[in-house]
Coordinates of C-alpha atoms and ligand atoms in Angstrom, one line a residue:
Chain A
M1 CA 82.7 91.4 103.2
S2 CA 81.8 87.8 103.8
T3 CA 78.9 86.6 106.0
S4 CA 81.2 85.5 108.8
D5 CA 82.9 88.9 108.9
D6 CA 79.5 90.5 109.1
L7 CA 78.5 88.2 112.0
A8 CA 81.8 88.9 113.8
F9 CA 81.3 92.7 113.3
L10 CA 77.8 92.5 114.6
A11 CA 79.0 90.4 117.6
A12 CA 81.6 93.1 118.4
L13 CA 79.0 95.8 118.3
Q14 CA 76.8 93.8 120.6
L15 CA 79.5 93.1 123.1
A16 CA 80.4 96.9 123.1
D17 CA 76.8 98.0 123.4
S18 CA 75.9 99.6 126.8
A19 CA 72.7 97.5 126.5
M20 CA 74.7 94.4 127.4
P21 CA 73.5 94.0 131.0
I22 CA 76.8 93.4 132.9
G23 CA 76.7 96.3 135.3
R24 CA 79.5 98.3 133.7
F25 CA 77.7 101.6 134.5
V26 CA 78.0 101.3 138.3
H27 CA 81.8 101.5 138.1
S28 CA 83.8 104.7 137.6
H29 CA 87.2 103.0 138.2
G30 CA 88.4 105.9 140.4
M31 CA 87.0 108.6 138.1
E32 CA 84.4 109.8 140.6
S33 CA 87.0 110.4 143.3
W34 CA 89.5 111.9 140.8
L35 CA 87.0 114.4 139.5
A36 CA 85.9 115.3 143.1
D37 CA 89.6 116.1 143.8
K38 CA 89.9 118.2 140.6
P39 CA 86.9 120.5 140.5
N40 CA 88.4 122.4 137.6
A41 CA 89.7 119.5 135.5
T42 CA 89.4 120.4 131.8
E43 CA 88.1 118.1 129.0
C44 CA 91.7 117.8 127.9
E45 CA 92.9 116.7 131.3
I46 CA 90.2 114.1 131.6
T47 CA 91.1 112.8 128.2
V48 CA 94.7 112.5 129.2
L49 CA 93.8 110.7 132.4
V50 CA 91.7 108.2 130.4
H51 CA 94.6 107.7 128.0
D52 CA 97.0 107.0 130.8
V53 CA 94.7 104.5 132.5
V54 CA 94.5 102.5 129.2
A55 CA 98.1 102.8 128.2
A56 CA 99.6 102.2 131.6
S57 CA 97.2 99.8 133.2
V58 CA 94.4 98.2 131.2
A59 CA 96.4 97.4 128.0
P60 CA 99.6 96.1 129.5
L61 CA 97.7 94.0 132.0
D62 CA 94.1 93.1 131.1
G63 CA 94.9 93.4 127.4
V64 CA 97.8 91.0 127.5
I65 CA 95.8 88.4 129.5
L66 CA 92.9 88.8 127.1
A67 CA 95.1 88.1 124.1
H68 CA 96.3 84.9 125.8
A69 CA 92.8 83.9 126.8
H70 CA 91.7 84.4 123.2
A71 CA 94.5 81.9 122.2
A72 CA 94.0 79.4 125.0
R73 CA 92.6 76.0 124.1
T74 CA 91.7 74.4 127.4
V75 CA 89.5 75.5 130.3
E76 CA 92.5 74.9 132.7
A77 CA 94.7 77.3 130.7
I78 CA 91.9 79.9 130.8
C79 CA 91.4 79.5 134.6
A80 CA 95.2 79.9 135.1
L81 CA 95.1 83.2 133.2
D82 CA 92.1 84.3 135.3
R83 CA 94.0 83.7 138.5
A84 CA 97.1 85.5 137.2
L85 CA 95.0 88.5 136.4
T86 CA 93.3 88.6 139.8
A87 CA 96.7 88.3 141.5
R88 CA 98.0 91.4 139.6
K89 CA 95.0 93.6 140.2
L90 CA 96.4 95.8 143.0
T91 CA 93.3 97.1 144.7
P92 CA 90.0 95.5 146.0
P93 CA 87.8 97.9 143.9
A94 CA 89.7 97.0 140.7
R95 CA 89.2 93.3 141.4
A96 CA 85.5 93.9 142.3
A97 CA 84.8 95.7 139.1
S98 CA 86.5 93.2 136.9
H99 CA 84.9 90.2 138.7
S100 CA 81.3 91.5 138.9
S101 CA 81.1 92.5 135.2
G102 CA 83.0 89.4 134.1
R103 CA 80.7 87.0 136.1
R104 CA 77.6 88.7 134.5
L105 CA 79.0 88.3 131.1
A106 CA 79.9 84.6 131.9
A107 CA 76.3 84.0 132.8
I108 CA 75.1 85.3 129.4
A109 CA 78.0 84.0 127.3
P110 CA 76.9 80.3 126.9
K111 CA 73.5 81.6 125.7
L112 CA 75.3 83.6 123.0
S113 CA 77.6 80.9 121.7
A114 CA 77.6 77.1 121.8
D115 CA 81.4 77.0 121.8
E116 CA 82.7 74.3 124.1
L117 CA 85.4 76.4 125.7
I118 CA 83.2 79.4 126.6
R119 CA 80.7 76.9 128.0
G120 CA 83.2 75.1 130.1
Y121 CA 84.9 78.2 131.3
A122 CA 81.5 80.0 132.1
H123 CA 80.6 76.9 134.0
A124 CA 83.7 77.2 136.1
V125 CA 83.0 80.9 136.8
L126 CA 79.4 80.3 137.8
D127 CA 80.4 77.4 140.0
G128 CA 82.9 79.6 141.8
D129 CA 85.9 77.7 140.5
A130 CA 87.2 80.6 138.4
D131 CA 87.2 84.4 139.2
G132 CA 85.6 85.5 135.9
N133 CA 87.7 88.6 135.2
I134 CA 85.9 90.6 132.4
A135 CA 89.0 90.6 130.2
V136 CA 89.3 86.8 130.3
V137 CA 85.6 86.3 129.6
E138 CA 85.8 88.8 126.7
G139 CA 88.8 87.0 125.3
V140 CA 87.2 83.6 125.3
L141 CA 83.8 84.8 124.1
G142 CA 85.3 87.1 121.5
R143 CA 87.1 84.1 119.9
A144 CA 84.0 82.0 120.1
L145 CA 82.0 84.7 118.3
G146 CA 84.6 85.0 115.5
L147 CA 86.4 88.1 116.5
S148 CA 90.1 88.5 115.8
V149 CA 92.3 88.8 118.8
R150 CA 93.2 92.3 117.9
H151 CA 89.5 93.4 117.6
T152 CA 88.8 91.7 120.9
V153 CA 91.6 93.6 122.7
L154 CA 90.3 96.9 121.1
L155 CA 86.8 96.0 122.3
E156 CA 88.1 95.6 125.9
L157 CA 90.1 98.8 125.8
R158 CA 87.2 100.7 124.3
G159 CA 84.9 99.4 127.0
V160 CA 87.1 100.8 129.8
V161 CA 87.3 104.2 128.0
A162 CA 83.6 104.3 127.4
G163 CA 83.0 103.5 131.1
L164 CA 85.4 106.3 132.3
L165 CA 84.0 108.9 129.9
S166 CA 80.4 107.9 130.7
A167 CA 81.1 108.3 134.4
A168 CA 82.4 111.8 133.7
V169 CA 79.3 112.6 131.7
R170 CA 76.9 111.3 134.4
L171 CA 78.8 113.3 137.0
G172 CA 78.1 116.4 134.9
R173 CA 81.8 117.0 134.1
L174 CA 81.7 116.4 130.4
T175 CA 78.9 117.0 128.0
P176 CA 77.8 113.9 126.0
T177 CA 79.3 115.5 122.9
E178 CA 82.6 116.2 124.6
G179 CA 82.6 112.6 125.7
Q180 CA 82.3 111.4 122.1
L181 CA 85.0 113.8 120.9
A182 CA 87.3 112.5 123.6
M183 CA 86.5 108.9 122.5
R184 CA 87.4 109.8 119.0
A185 CA 90.6 111.6 120.1
L186 CA 91.7 108.5 122.1
A187 CA 91.2 106.1 119.1
P188 CA 94.8 106.2 117.8
G189 CA 96.1 105.7 121.4
L190 CA 93.8 102.7 121.8
A191 CA 95.1 101.2 118.6
E192 CA 98.7 101.7 119.7
A193 CA 98.1 100.3 123.2
A194 CA 96.4 97.3 121.6
S195 CA 99.4 96.7 119.4
R196 CA 101.7 96.7 122.5
A197 CA 99.4 94.4 124.4
L198 CA 99.5 91.9 121.5
R199 CA 103.3 91.9 121.4
E200 CA 103.7 91.5 125.2
S201 CA 104.5 88.2 126.9
L202 CA 102.8 87.2 130.2
D203 CA 106.1 87.9 132.0
G204 CA 106.1 91.4 130.7
M205 CA 102.7 92.3 132.1
F206 CA 102.3 95.3 134.4
S207 CA 99.8 97.8 135.7
A208 CA 101.0 101.3 136.8
A209 CA 98.1 103.7 136.9
L210 CA 98.9 105.0 140.4
T211 CA 96.8 108.1 140.2
V212 CA 93.5 106.3 139.6
D213 CA 94.4 103.4 141.8
I214 CA 94.9 105.8 144.7
H215 CA 91.6 107.5 143.9
A216 CA 89.9 104.1 143.6
L217 CA 91.1 103.3 147.1
R218 CA 90.0 106.6 148.5
H219 CA 86.6 106.2 146.8
H220 CA 86.4 102.7 148.4
R221 CA 86.4 104.3 151.8
S222 CA 84.1 107.2 150.9
E223 CA 80.6 107.4 152.6
T224 CA 78.9 109.4 149.9
R225 CA 79.2 108.2 146.3
F226 CA 77.2 107.4 143.2
F227 CA 79.4 104.7 141.9
A228 CA 80.4 101.3 143.3
T229 CA 84.1 101.9 142.4
Chain B
M1 CA 70.1 79.1 143.8
A2 CA 67.5 81.9 143.6
D3 CA 65.1 80.6 146.3
A4 CA 63.9 83.8 147.9
V5 CA 61.0 85.8 146.4
R6 CA 62.4 89.1 145.2
I7 CA 60.0 92.1 145.6
G8 CA 60.8 95.5 144.2
I9 CA 59.6 98.8 145.7
G10 CA 59.7 101.8 143.4
G11 CA 58.3 105.4 143.5
P12 CA 59.2 109.0 143.7
V13 CA 61.6 110.5 146.3
G14 CA 60.0 110.6 149.7
S15 CA 56.8 108.7 148.9
G16 CA 57.3 106.2 151.7
K17 CA 59.3 103.3 150.3
T18 CA 61.6 102.9 153.2
R19 CA 58.7 103.4 155.6
L20 CA 56.9 100.6 153.8
I21 CA 59.9 98.3 154.4
E22 CA 59.9 99.3 158.1
C23 CA 56.2 98.4 158.4
L24 CA 56.5 95.1 156.5
L25 CA 59.5 93.7 158.3
P26 CA 57.8 93.0 161.7
L27 CA 54.8 91.5 159.8
M28 CA 57.2 89.2 158.0
V29 CA 59.0 88.2 161.1
E30 CA 55.6 87.4 162.8
A31 CA 54.7 85.2 159.8
G32 CA 58.0 83.3 160.2
L33 CA 59.5 84.7 157.1
R34 CA 63.2 85.4 156.8
A35 CA 63.7 88.7 154.9
A36 CA 66.7 90.7 153.6
V37 CA 66.7 94.2 152.2
I38 CA 68.6 95.9 149.4
T39 CA 68.5 99.6 149.0
N40 CA 69.6 101.7 146.0
D41 CA 70.3 105.1 147.6
L42 CA 71.4 107.6 145.1
V43 CA 74.5 109.0 146.9
T44 CA 74.7 107.8 150.5
L45 CA 73.8 104.6 152.3
E46 CA 71.3 106.6 154.3
D47 CA 68.3 104.2 153.8
A48 CA 70.4 101.1 154.3
E49 CA 71.7 102.5 157.6
R50 CA 68.2 103.5 158.7
V51 CA 66.8 100.0 158.1
R52 CA 69.9 98.5 159.8
R53 CA 69.4 100.6 162.9
S54 CA 65.7 99.9 163.1
G55 CA 66.3 96.8 165.2
L56 CA 63.7 95.0 163.0
I57 CA 66.3 92.9 161.2
D58 CA 69.8 91.5 161.4
P59 CA 72.0 94.3 160.1
E60 CA 73.9 91.9 158.0
L61 CA 70.8 91.3 156.0
V62 CA 70.6 95.0 154.8
V63 CA 72.9 96.1 152.0
G64 CA 73.1 99.3 150.0
V65 CA 74.0 99.2 146.3
E66 CA 75.4 102.1 144.3
T67 CA 73.8 102.7 140.9
G68 CA 76.3 105.0 139.1
A69 CA 73.7 107.8 139.2
C70 CA 71.3 105.7 137.2
P71 CA 68.6 104.4 139.5
H72 CA 66.3 103.4 136.6
T73 CA 69.0 101.5 134.8
A74 CA 69.8 99.4 137.9
I75 CA 66.2 98.1 138.2
R76 CA 65.4 97.8 134.5
E77 CA 68.0 97.8 131.6
D78 CA 70.9 96.4 133.6
P79 CA 70.0 95.0 137.1
S80 CA 73.5 93.3 137.4
A81 CA 74.5 95.1 140.6
N82 CA 71.2 94.3 142.4
L83 CA 71.3 90.7 141.1
D84 CA 74.9 90.3 142.4
R85 CA 73.9 91.5 145.9
A86 CA 70.7 89.4 145.9
E87 CA 72.7 86.3 145.0
R88 CA 75.4 87.0 147.5
L89 CA 72.8 87.5 150.3
E90 CA 71.3 84.1 149.5
R91 CA 74.7 82.5 149.3
E92 CA 76.1 84.0 152.5
H93 CA 73.0 84.3 154.6
G94 CA 70.4 81.9 153.1
P95 CA 68.0 80.4 153.1
L96 CA 65.9 83.5 152.8
D97 CA 62.2 83.8 152.0
V98 CA 62.1 87.3 150.7
I99 CA 64.4 90.0 149.5
L100 CA 62.9 93.5 149.4
I101 CA 64.7 95.8 146.8
E102 CA 64.1 99.5 147.3
S103 CA 64.8 101.5 144.1
G104 CA 66.4 105.0 144.4
G105 CA 63.6 107.6 144.4
D106 CA 62.8 108.8 140.8
N107 CA 60.2 110.2 138.5
L108 CA 57.1 108.3 137.3
A109 CA 58.8 106.4 134.5
A110 CA 60.6 103.7 136.5
T111 CA 59.7 100.0 136.2
F112 CA 61.3 96.9 137.4
T113 CA 62.5 94.1 135.0
A114 CA 61.4 90.5 135.6
D115 CA 65.1 89.6 135.4
L116 CA 65.4 91.1 138.8
V117 CA 62.1 90.8 140.7
D118 CA 59.2 88.4 140.9
Y119 CA 56.8 91.1 141.9
W120 CA 57.0 94.9 142.4
M121 CA 55.1 97.7 144.1
Y122 CA 55.0 101.4 143.2
V123 CA 54.5 103.9 146.0
I124 CA 53.2 107.4 145.3
D125 CA 52.5 110.2 147.8
T126 CA 49.0 111.7 148.0
A127 CA 50.4 115.0 149.1
A128 CA 52.6 115.3 146.0
G129 CA 49.5 115.9 143.9
D130 CA 46.2 114.2 143.4
D131 CA 46.7 114.2 139.6
I132 CA 49.6 111.8 139.7
P133 CA 47.6 108.7 138.8
R134 CA 46.1 110.5 135.8
K135 CA 49.6 111.2 134.4
R136 CA 49.8 107.5 133.5
G137 CA 53.4 107.0 134.6
L138 CA 54.8 103.6 133.7
G139 CA 55.3 102.8 137.4
V140 CA 51.7 103.6 138.2
I141 CA 50.3 101.7 135.3
Q142 CA 52.5 98.6 135.3
A143 CA 53.3 97.8 138.9
D144 CA 51.9 94.6 140.3
L145 CA 50.6 96.6 143.2
L146 CA 50.1 100.4 143.4
I147 CA 50.3 102.0 146.8
V148 CA 48.8 105.5 147.2
N149 CA 50.4 106.5 150.5
K150 CA 50.1 109.3 153.0
I151 CA 46.3 109.5 152.6
D152 CA 46.3 111.1 156.1
L153 CA 47.8 114.2 154.5
A154 CA 45.1 114.5 151.9
Q155 CA 43.0 116.9 154.0
Y156 CA 45.9 119.3 154.6
V157 CA 46.9 119.6 151.0
G158 CA 43.4 119.6 149.5
A159 CA 43.9 116.3 147.7
D160 CA 40.7 114.8 146.4
L161 CA 40.9 111.1 147.4
D162 CA 37.7 110.2 145.7
R163 CA 39.0 111.5 142.4
M164 CA 42.3 109.6 143.0
R165 CA 40.4 106.4 143.6
S166 CA 38.5 106.7 140.3
D167 CA 41.6 107.8 138.4
V168 CA 43.4 104.8 139.8
A169 CA 40.6 102.5 138.8
E170 CA 40.7 103.9 135.3
V171 CA 44.4 103.6 134.7
R172 CA 44.7 100.2 136.4
P173 CA 41.6 98.4 135.4
A174 CA 43.0 94.9 136.1
R175 CA 45.6 95.4 138.8
P176 CA 45.3 95.9 142.5
S177 CA 45.9 99.2 144.4
L178 CA 45.8 100.1 148.0
F179 CA 45.4 103.5 149.7
T180 CA 47.5 103.7 152.8
N181 CA 48.6 105.7 155.8
L182 CA 52.0 104.2 156.7
A183 CA 52.7 106.9 159.3
D184 CA 50.8 104.8 162.0
G185 CA 51.6 101.6 160.2
E186 CA 48.0 100.3 160.3
S187 CA 47.5 99.9 156.5
A188 CA 50.7 97.8 156.3
A189 CA 48.7 94.7 157.1
A190 CA 46.7 95.2 154.0
V191 CA 49.9 95.4 151.9
F192 CA 51.3 92.3 153.5
G193 CA 48.0 90.5 152.9
E194 CA 48.3 91.4 149.3
L195 CA 51.9 90.1 149.1
Q196 CA 51.0 86.9 150.8
H197 CA 48.1 86.3 148.4
A198 CA 50.2 87.2 145.3
V199 CA 53.7 85.8 145.9
L200 CA 54.3 84.6 149.5
F201 CA 51.5 82.0 149.6
D202 CA 53.8 79.0 149.6
R203 CA 56.2 80.3 152.3
R204 CA 55.4 78.9 155.6
E205 CA 56.6 79.3 159.2
G206 CA 59.5 77.2 160.3
R207 CA 61.3 76.5 157.0
Ligands
GTP1 N1 52.1 111.6 157.1 C1 52.7 110.6 156.6 N2 54.0 110.5 156.5 C2 54.6 109.4 155.9 C3 53.8 108.3 155.5 N3 54.6 107.4 154.9 C4 55.9 107.8 155.1 N4 55.8 109.1 155.7 C5 57.0 109.9 156.0 O1 57.5 110.4 154.7 C6 58.9 110.7 154.8 C7 59.6 109.9 153.6 O2 59.4 108.5 153.8 P1 60.5 107.5 153.3 O3 60.0 106.1 153.6 O4 61.9 107.9 153.7 O5 60.4 107.8 151.7 P2 61.3 107.0 150.6 O6 60.3 106.8 149.5 O7 62.0 105.9 151.1 O8 62.3 108.2 150.2 P3 63.6 108.1 149.3 O9 64.3 106.8 149.7 O10 64.4 109.3 149.7 O11 63.2 108.1 147.9 C8 59.3 110.1 156.2 O12 59.4 111.2 157.0 C9 58.2 109.2 156.6 O13 58.1 109.0 157.9 C10 52.4 108.4 155.6 O14 51.6 107.5 155.2 N5 51.9 109.5 156.2
MG2 MG1 64.0 105.4 151.0

């Protein structure tokens, strides 16, 4: 392994680390409400739900945008992708989760890399001229830190899976070990979903995770909740 | 952008954090300071609602933040959610002089990060055990100001206040502490005086 591969690998680990302070842990992406509705959900059913969210929503939408953001070479092009993603996020909580974590990462990104594009785009986000969807920020930052587009997409998908599973663990519905076993079981599905996201054009993007979208909306109106979404 | 002084309030469940906010707000108004409040209730927005209804503050300046069942993380390892709300309050309702951030009640290990607050207080309850200071919790030791509250209850639960005072002096040799009864609100002036001295000194009436 060359030094630059090592640095990219370490950058990937850092971006995936829950120590990165971008507020991922306050979002359950509908998981809290889904679990409340299914008091007897098994480990297997939870794993299937997480797989469906990634395969039917995150990969074909955020994953596709991320891949294009990774390839984009102007701040204008990146901001256009950012707007396109916001427009396709169906629910207010989905937009809120994507924007709040993305903006936090945009605030840190220019301190992690001197790359001109990430600086220019982060500036636009912090000035309120761009939405700062997390997938877009990760795409631009991933390239700046030397990650391949494939690895950056995988990083994004893994982040969503980790968030959903961690919410289930914190709500006492999976043990931490079960959470890790589910993460491992989902790995081949993540790789496949990433491959599809990399093949997809912007016109072919879609998001169709109705079950969690409905639960995210229900959660949005709930009076008692641990998670922001 | 971040113009308001951000003050954290931590401490175990029921020690008097929200009560302290209720006592401080009128004193801040009187001093001509514009304050906002962020609460981190664990499940409900109970505290936020209580402060909103108090009539002490414009309800729009009180917001609740969910912490994903991790109240510690939201004030220390990853204060993103609280930072977001603080920045939004200033953007939408600024200029503000102070933002009070109440942490969700927790055990004795919680501390606030300087990424989030300029100054933080830790409130403990006399009636929950007069040995609490001696346990050297991180909050008790590291807070900018320790508030030993509910001293009016000491006599009913057999808490030894003298011992608490000497324990506090021992575990916090260089940092201030106050012993308070916030039930009648009288000791709140001392807390406010300490805040003025430590972080609010350059905030004046009529900004
Ligand atoms: N006797 C007495 N009661 C107090 C005092 N301070 C607060 N209380 C009461 O203690 C109870 C809990 O106070 P809160 O201010 O809600 O406590 P908290 O720390 O905000 O609690 P959580 O937000 O649930 O963690 C309330 O009934 C207060 O009125 C005090 O100095 N003396
Ligand atoms: Mg309270």
